[in-house]
Coordinates of C-alpha atoms in Angstrom, one line a residue:
S49 CA 214.1 -53.9 275.1
A50 CA 213.1 -50.3 275.5
V51 CA 209.5 -49.4 276.4
P52 CA 207.9 -47.5 273.5
E53 CA 206.7 -44.0 274.3
V54 CA 203.0 -44.0 274.3
E55 CA 201.1 -40.8 273.5
D56 CA 198.4 -40.1 276.0
E57 CA 196.3 -37.2 274.8
A58 CA 194.2 -37.0 278.0
F59 CA 197.3 -36.9 280.2
D60 CA 198.9 -34.3 278.0
L61 CA 195.8 -32.1 278.1
L62 CA 195.5 -32.1 281.9
Y63 CA 199.2 -31.8 282.4
N64 CA 199.5 -28.8 280.1
F65 CA 196.4 -27.2 281.8
R66 CA 197.9 -27.7 285.3
E67 CA 201.2 -26.2 284.1
G68 CA 199.4 -23.2 282.8
N69 CA 200.3 -24.0 279.2
A70 CA 196.7 -24.6 278.0
T71 CA 193.5 -22.7 278.6
T72 CA 190.2 -24.1 279.9
S73 CA 188.8 -24.1 276.3
E74 CA 191.8 -26.0 275.0
T75 CA 191.5 -28.6 277.7
F76 CA 187.9 -29.2 278.6
D77 CA 184.6 -29.4 276.8
V78 CA 183.6 -25.9 277.8
D79 CA 179.8 -26.4 277.7
Q80 CA 179.9 -29.6 279.8
L81 CA 182.2 -28.1 282.3
A82 CA 180.2 -24.9 282.5
T83 CA 177.0 -26.9 283.1
Y84 CA 178.7 -29.1 285.7
V85 CA 180.0 -26.1 287.7
A86 CA 176.6 -24.3 287.4
L87 CA 174.8 -27.4 288.7
C88 CA 177.2 -27.5 291.6
D89 CA 176.2 -23.9 292.4
Y90 CA 172.5 -24.7 292.3
L91 CA 172.8 -27.9 294.3
G92 CA 175.2 -26.5 296.8
A93 CA 177.8 -29.1 295.8
W94 CA 181.0 -27.1 296.1
H95 CA 182.8 -30.3 297.4
G96 CA 182.5 -31.7 293.8
L97 CA 184.6 -28.8 292.6
L98 CA 187.6 -29.5 294.7
W99 CA 190.5 -30.5 292.5
G100 CA 191.0 -33.9 294.3
N101 CA 187.3 -34.7 293.8
M102 CA 187.1 -33.9 290.1
R103 CA 186.9 -36.7 287.6
F104 CA 187.1 -36.5 283.8
Y105 CA 186.8 -38.7 280.8
F106 CA 188.5 -38.1 277.5
D107 CA 186.2 -37.4 274.5
N108 CA 188.2 -38.9 271.7
E109 CA 186.2 -37.1 269.0
A110 CA 186.3 -33.6 270.6
K111 CA 189.8 -34.2 272.0
R112 CA 188.7 -32.6 275.3
L113 CA 188.2 -33.7 278.9
C114 CA 184.6 -33.9 280.1
P115 CA 183.5 -33.7 283.8
I116 CA 182.0 -36.7 285.6
G117 CA 179.9 -35.9 288.7
F118 CA 181.7 -37.4 291.7
D119 CA 181.8 -36.8 295.5
A120 CA 179.6 -33.7 295.3
D121 CA 178.4 -33.8 298.9
A122 CA 175.5 -31.6 297.7
G123 CA 172.9 -29.8 299.9
Y124 CA 174.6 -26.7 301.1
E125 CA 173.4 -23.1 300.8
I126 CA 175.8 -21.1 298.7
D127 CA 177.3 -17.8 299.7
Q128 CA 179.1 -17.1 296.5
L129 CA 179.2 -18.4 292.9
A130 CA 181.9 -21.0 292.2
E131 CA 183.9 -18.4 290.2
K132 CA 184.1 -16.1 293.3
N133 CA 184.1 -18.8 296.0
D134 CA 186.9 -17.9 298.4
K135 CA 187.1 -21.4 299.9
L136 CA 187.4 -23.0 296.5
M137 CA 190.1 -20.6 295.5
Q138 CA 192.0 -21.3 298.7
L139 CA 191.7 -25.0 298.5
N140 CA 192.2 -25.3 294.7
G141 CA 194.8 -22.6 294.3
A142 CA 196.0 -21.9 290.9
F143 CA 193.9 -24.7 289.3
H144 CA 190.6 -22.9 290.3
H145 CA 191.9 -19.5 289.2
H146 CA 193.1 -20.9 285.9
I147 CA 189.7 -22.4 285.0
F148 CA 188.1 -19.0 285.4
E149 CA 190.7 -17.0 283.5
D150 CA 189.2 -18.3 280.2
T151 CA 186.6 -15.7 279.1
A152 CA 184.9 -18.3 276.8
F153 CA 184.5 -20.6 279.8
V154 CA 183.1 -17.9 282.0
A155 CA 180.6 -16.8 279.4
A156 CA 179.5 -20.5 279.0
Y157 CA 179.3 -20.8 282.8
H158 CA 177.1 -17.7 283.1
E159 CA 174.9 -18.9 280.3
A160 CA 174.5 -22.3 282.1
L161 CA 173.6 -20.5 285.3
L162 CA 170.9 -18.5 283.4
T163 CA 169.6 -21.6 281.6
L164 CA 169.2 -23.5 284.9
N165 CA 167.6 -20.5 286.5
D166 CA 164.1 -21.4 285.4
E167 CA 161.9 -22.5 288.3
E168 CA 159.9 -24.7 285.9
Y169 CA 163.0 -26.6 285.0
W170 CA 163.7 -27.6 288.6
S171 CA 160.1 -28.5 289.4
S172 CA 159.8 -30.5 286.2
F173 CA 163.1 -32.3 286.9
L174 CA 162.2 -33.1 290.5
K175 CA 158.8 -34.4 289.5
K176 CA 160.2 -36.5 286.7
H177 CA 162.8 -38.1 289.0
E178 CA 160.7 -38.2 292.2
T179 CA 160.7 -42.0 292.6
E180 CA 164.4 -42.2 291.9
L181 CA 165.2 -39.4 294.3
E182 CA 163.2 -41.1 297.1
K183 CA 165.2 -44.3 296.6
I184 CA 168.5 -42.4 296.6
V185 CA 167.6 -40.4 299.7
A186 CA 166.5 -43.6 301.5
L187 CA 169.8 -45.2 300.6
I188 CA 171.9 -42.2 301.8
A189 CA 169.8 -42.1 305.0
Q190 CA 170.8 -45.7 305.8
N191 CA 174.4 -44.3 306.4
D192 CA 173.6 -40.8 307.5
L193 CA 170.5 -40.7 309.7
D194 CA 170.5 -36.8 309.6
Y195 CA 170.4 -36.6 305.8
T196 CA 167.5 -34.8 304.2
F197 CA 166.9 -33.6 300.7
S198 CA 165.2 -30.2 300.3
P199 CA 164.1 -28.8 297.0
A200 CA 163.7 -25.5 298.9
L201 CA 167.5 -25.4 299.1
I202 CA 167.6 -25.2 295.3
D203 CA 165.2 -22.3 295.5
R204 CA 167.4 -20.5 298.0
N205 CA 170.5 -21.1 295.9
R206 CA 168.5 -19.9 292.8
A207 CA 167.7 -16.6 294.6
K208 CA 171.4 -16.1 295.5
I209 CA 172.5 -16.9 291.9
Q210 CA 169.9 -14.5 290.5
E211 CA 171.2 -11.8 292.9
A212 CA 174.8 -12.5 291.9
L213 CA 174.0 -12.3 288.2
G214 CA 171.7 -9.3 288.6
V215 CA 168.7 -11.2 287.2
D216 CA 165.2 -10.0 288.1
R217 CA 163.1 -12.5 289.9

């Protein structure tokens, strides 16, 4: 007997996006993806934006793909915002370029960068999650003796993001 054709909305969304037949807004939850990319900028987690490291789940109500944080390898000082990152563009090729072609996504991404730009947001977040962060850092350090977590890195990346966006400090 023949295998019935199964409709897979999530597959179709991603396939059409990769083929250039759908925009970022038509494929992804723009606000969630924008926040994810902005967080990767603040945390120096460009590795989590490599195509092979990106993971998504399908939101059945919204009919869009939503990012799942995975393999970020955070902790690097940024030189450029993700949208202008030469290394990401080289490694991700057309996929990276296609994400940022969508003006609605770029506007949401810039808004997310501005929303996360608040120093009080970061100090409050770090204080609220201090115990959890200590446990996570200790766990990572078991496998990587040189690993350190530095809130100062976020401040340095914040300054670079402010400069890139033309925001007064």
